Short mmCIF file of C-alpha atoms in Angstrom, two decimals:
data_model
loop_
_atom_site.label_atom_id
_atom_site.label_comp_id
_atom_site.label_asym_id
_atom_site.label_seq_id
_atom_site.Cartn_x
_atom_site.Cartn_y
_atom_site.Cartn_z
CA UNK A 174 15.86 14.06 4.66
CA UNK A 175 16.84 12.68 1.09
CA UNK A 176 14.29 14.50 -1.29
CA UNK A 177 13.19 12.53 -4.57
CA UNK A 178 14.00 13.94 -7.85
CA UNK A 179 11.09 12.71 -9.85
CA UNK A 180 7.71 11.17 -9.32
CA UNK A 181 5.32 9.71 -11.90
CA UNK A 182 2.24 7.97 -11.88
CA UNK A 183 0.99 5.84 -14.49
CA UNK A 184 -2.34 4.76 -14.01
CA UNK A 185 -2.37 2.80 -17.25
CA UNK A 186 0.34 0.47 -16.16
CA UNK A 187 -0.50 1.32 -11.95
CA UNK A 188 2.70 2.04 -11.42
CA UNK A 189 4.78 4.61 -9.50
CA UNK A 190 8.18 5.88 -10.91
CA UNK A 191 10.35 7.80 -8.24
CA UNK A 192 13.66 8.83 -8.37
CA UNK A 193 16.61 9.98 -5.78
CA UNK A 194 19.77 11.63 -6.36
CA UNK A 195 21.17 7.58 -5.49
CA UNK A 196 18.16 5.02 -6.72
CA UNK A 197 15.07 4.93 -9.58
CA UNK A 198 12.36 2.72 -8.01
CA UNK A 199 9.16 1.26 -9.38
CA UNK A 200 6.21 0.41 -6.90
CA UNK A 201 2.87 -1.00 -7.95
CA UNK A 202 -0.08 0.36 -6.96
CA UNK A 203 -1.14 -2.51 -5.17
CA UNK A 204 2.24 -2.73 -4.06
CA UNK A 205 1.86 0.84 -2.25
CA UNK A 206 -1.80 -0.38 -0.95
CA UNK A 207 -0.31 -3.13 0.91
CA UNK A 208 2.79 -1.61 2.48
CA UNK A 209 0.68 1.60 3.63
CA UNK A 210 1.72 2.88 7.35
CA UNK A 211 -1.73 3.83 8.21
CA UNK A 212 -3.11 2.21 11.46
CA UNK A 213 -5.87 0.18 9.19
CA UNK A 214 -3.47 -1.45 7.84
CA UNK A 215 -0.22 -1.49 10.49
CA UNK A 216 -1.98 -1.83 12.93
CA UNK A 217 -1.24 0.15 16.44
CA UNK A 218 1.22 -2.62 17.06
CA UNK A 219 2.73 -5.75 15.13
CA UNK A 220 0.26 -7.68 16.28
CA UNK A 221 -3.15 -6.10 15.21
CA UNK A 222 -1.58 -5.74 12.00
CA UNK A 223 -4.14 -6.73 9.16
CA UNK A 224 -3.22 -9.00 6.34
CA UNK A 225 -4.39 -7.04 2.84
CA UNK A 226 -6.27 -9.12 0.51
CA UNK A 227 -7.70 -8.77 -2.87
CA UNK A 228 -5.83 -5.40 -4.07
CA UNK A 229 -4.63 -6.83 -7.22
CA UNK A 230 -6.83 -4.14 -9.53
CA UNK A 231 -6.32 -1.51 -6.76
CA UNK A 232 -5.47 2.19 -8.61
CA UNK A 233 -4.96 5.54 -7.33
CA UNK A 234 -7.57 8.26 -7.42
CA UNK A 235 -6.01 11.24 -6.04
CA UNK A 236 -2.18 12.39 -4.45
CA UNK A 237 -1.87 15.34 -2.49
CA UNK A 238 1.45 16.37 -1.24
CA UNK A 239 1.35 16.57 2.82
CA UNK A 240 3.52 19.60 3.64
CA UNK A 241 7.35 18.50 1.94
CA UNK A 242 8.13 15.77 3.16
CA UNK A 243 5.09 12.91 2.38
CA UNK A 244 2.33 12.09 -0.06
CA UNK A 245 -1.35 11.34 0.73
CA UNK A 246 -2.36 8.71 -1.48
CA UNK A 247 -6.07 7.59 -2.10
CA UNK A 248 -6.83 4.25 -3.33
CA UNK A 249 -9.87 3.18 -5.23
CA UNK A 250 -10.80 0.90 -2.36
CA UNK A 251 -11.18 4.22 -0.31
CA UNK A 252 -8.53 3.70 1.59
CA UNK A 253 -6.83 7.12 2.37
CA UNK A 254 -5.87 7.24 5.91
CA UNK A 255 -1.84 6.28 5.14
CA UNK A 256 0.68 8.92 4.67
CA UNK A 257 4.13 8.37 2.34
CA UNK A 258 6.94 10.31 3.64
CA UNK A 259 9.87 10.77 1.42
CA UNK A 260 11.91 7.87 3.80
CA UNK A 261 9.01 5.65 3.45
CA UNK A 262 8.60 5.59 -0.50
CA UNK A 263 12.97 5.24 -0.63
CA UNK A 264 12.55 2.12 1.97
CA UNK A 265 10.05 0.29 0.02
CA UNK A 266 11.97 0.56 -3.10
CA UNK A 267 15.16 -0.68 -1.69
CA UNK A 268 13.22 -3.46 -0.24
CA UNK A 269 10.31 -3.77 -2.38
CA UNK A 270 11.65 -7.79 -3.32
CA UNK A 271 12.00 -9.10 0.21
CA UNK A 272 8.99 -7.32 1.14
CA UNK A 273 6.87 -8.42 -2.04
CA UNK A 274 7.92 -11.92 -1.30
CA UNK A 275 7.37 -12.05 2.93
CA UNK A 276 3.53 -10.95 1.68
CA UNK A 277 2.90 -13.40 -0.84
CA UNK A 278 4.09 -15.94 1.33
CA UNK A 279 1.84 -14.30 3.86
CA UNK A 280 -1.02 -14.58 1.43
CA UNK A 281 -0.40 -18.16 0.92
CA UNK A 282 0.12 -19.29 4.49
CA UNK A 283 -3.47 -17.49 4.86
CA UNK A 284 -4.91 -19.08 2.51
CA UNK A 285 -5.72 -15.62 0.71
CA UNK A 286 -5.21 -14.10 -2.63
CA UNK A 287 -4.45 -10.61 -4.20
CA UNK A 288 -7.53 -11.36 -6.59
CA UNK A 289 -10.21 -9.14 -5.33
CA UNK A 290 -13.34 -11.70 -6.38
CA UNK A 291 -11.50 -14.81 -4.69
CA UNK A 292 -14.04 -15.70 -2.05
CA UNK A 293 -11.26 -17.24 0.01
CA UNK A 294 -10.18 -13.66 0.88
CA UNK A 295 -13.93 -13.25 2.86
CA UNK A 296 -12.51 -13.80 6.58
CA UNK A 297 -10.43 -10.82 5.81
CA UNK A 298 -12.30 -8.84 4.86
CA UNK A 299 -13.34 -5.54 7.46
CA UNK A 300 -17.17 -6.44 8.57
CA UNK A 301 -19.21 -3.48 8.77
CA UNK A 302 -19.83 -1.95 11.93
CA UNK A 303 -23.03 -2.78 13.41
CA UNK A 304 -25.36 -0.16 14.40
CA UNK A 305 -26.49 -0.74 18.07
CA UNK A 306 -29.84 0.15 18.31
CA UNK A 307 -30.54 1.86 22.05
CA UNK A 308 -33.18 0.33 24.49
#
């Protein structure tokens, strides 16, 4: 496992700095949102994974290392549940164009946007649960 030699966050600019002994790589915030292993995102397989709309002002709220090898990130959308190993964060920035580009193209086949107001991104959007009242 390839440790990284430097992380920063810079919530100013929402952007993540991290650095290995080989690479320097800079990932958005929103960036991180969207590419986030977690299940709510993923999906349990490729095809329940869910498109991620409207994370264009996303920031991060809190980091907490998960033992040494990942991060826990927590966005300001709540979401919290994805875990960044070390592999992860490296794989992302050697891909981060091709990736960046296969989602906006994404977004646009969707007809969705990474603007958080755009009322085009409502079908995406995670309806809340409804409460089942017992007979």
């Amino acid at each position: 496992m390839k440790l990284p030699t430097n992380i920063e966050f810079h919530n100013k600019s929402k952007i993540m700095n991290i650095s290995y002994p080989d690479g320097d790589y800079e990932l958005t915030y929103e960036f991180l949102r969207v590419f986030s292993l977690s299940a709510d995102v993923q999906g349990h397989t490729p095809d329940q994974a869910k498109l991620q709309v409207g994370k264009r002002d996303v920031t991060i709220v809190d980091v907490a290392p998960v033992g040494e090898y990942a991060l826990k990130l927590t966005f300001s959308d709540g979401h919290d549940s994805g875990i960044y190993s070390w592999e992860w964060l490296e794989d992302l920035g050697k891909n981060k164009e091709a990736l960046w580009e296969a989602y906006l193209e994404d977004l646009k086949e969707a007809g969705a946007s990474r603007d958080p107001n755009d009322p085009a991104n409502e079908p995406f959007k995670e309806k809340p649960k409804s409460k089942c009242s017992g007979h």
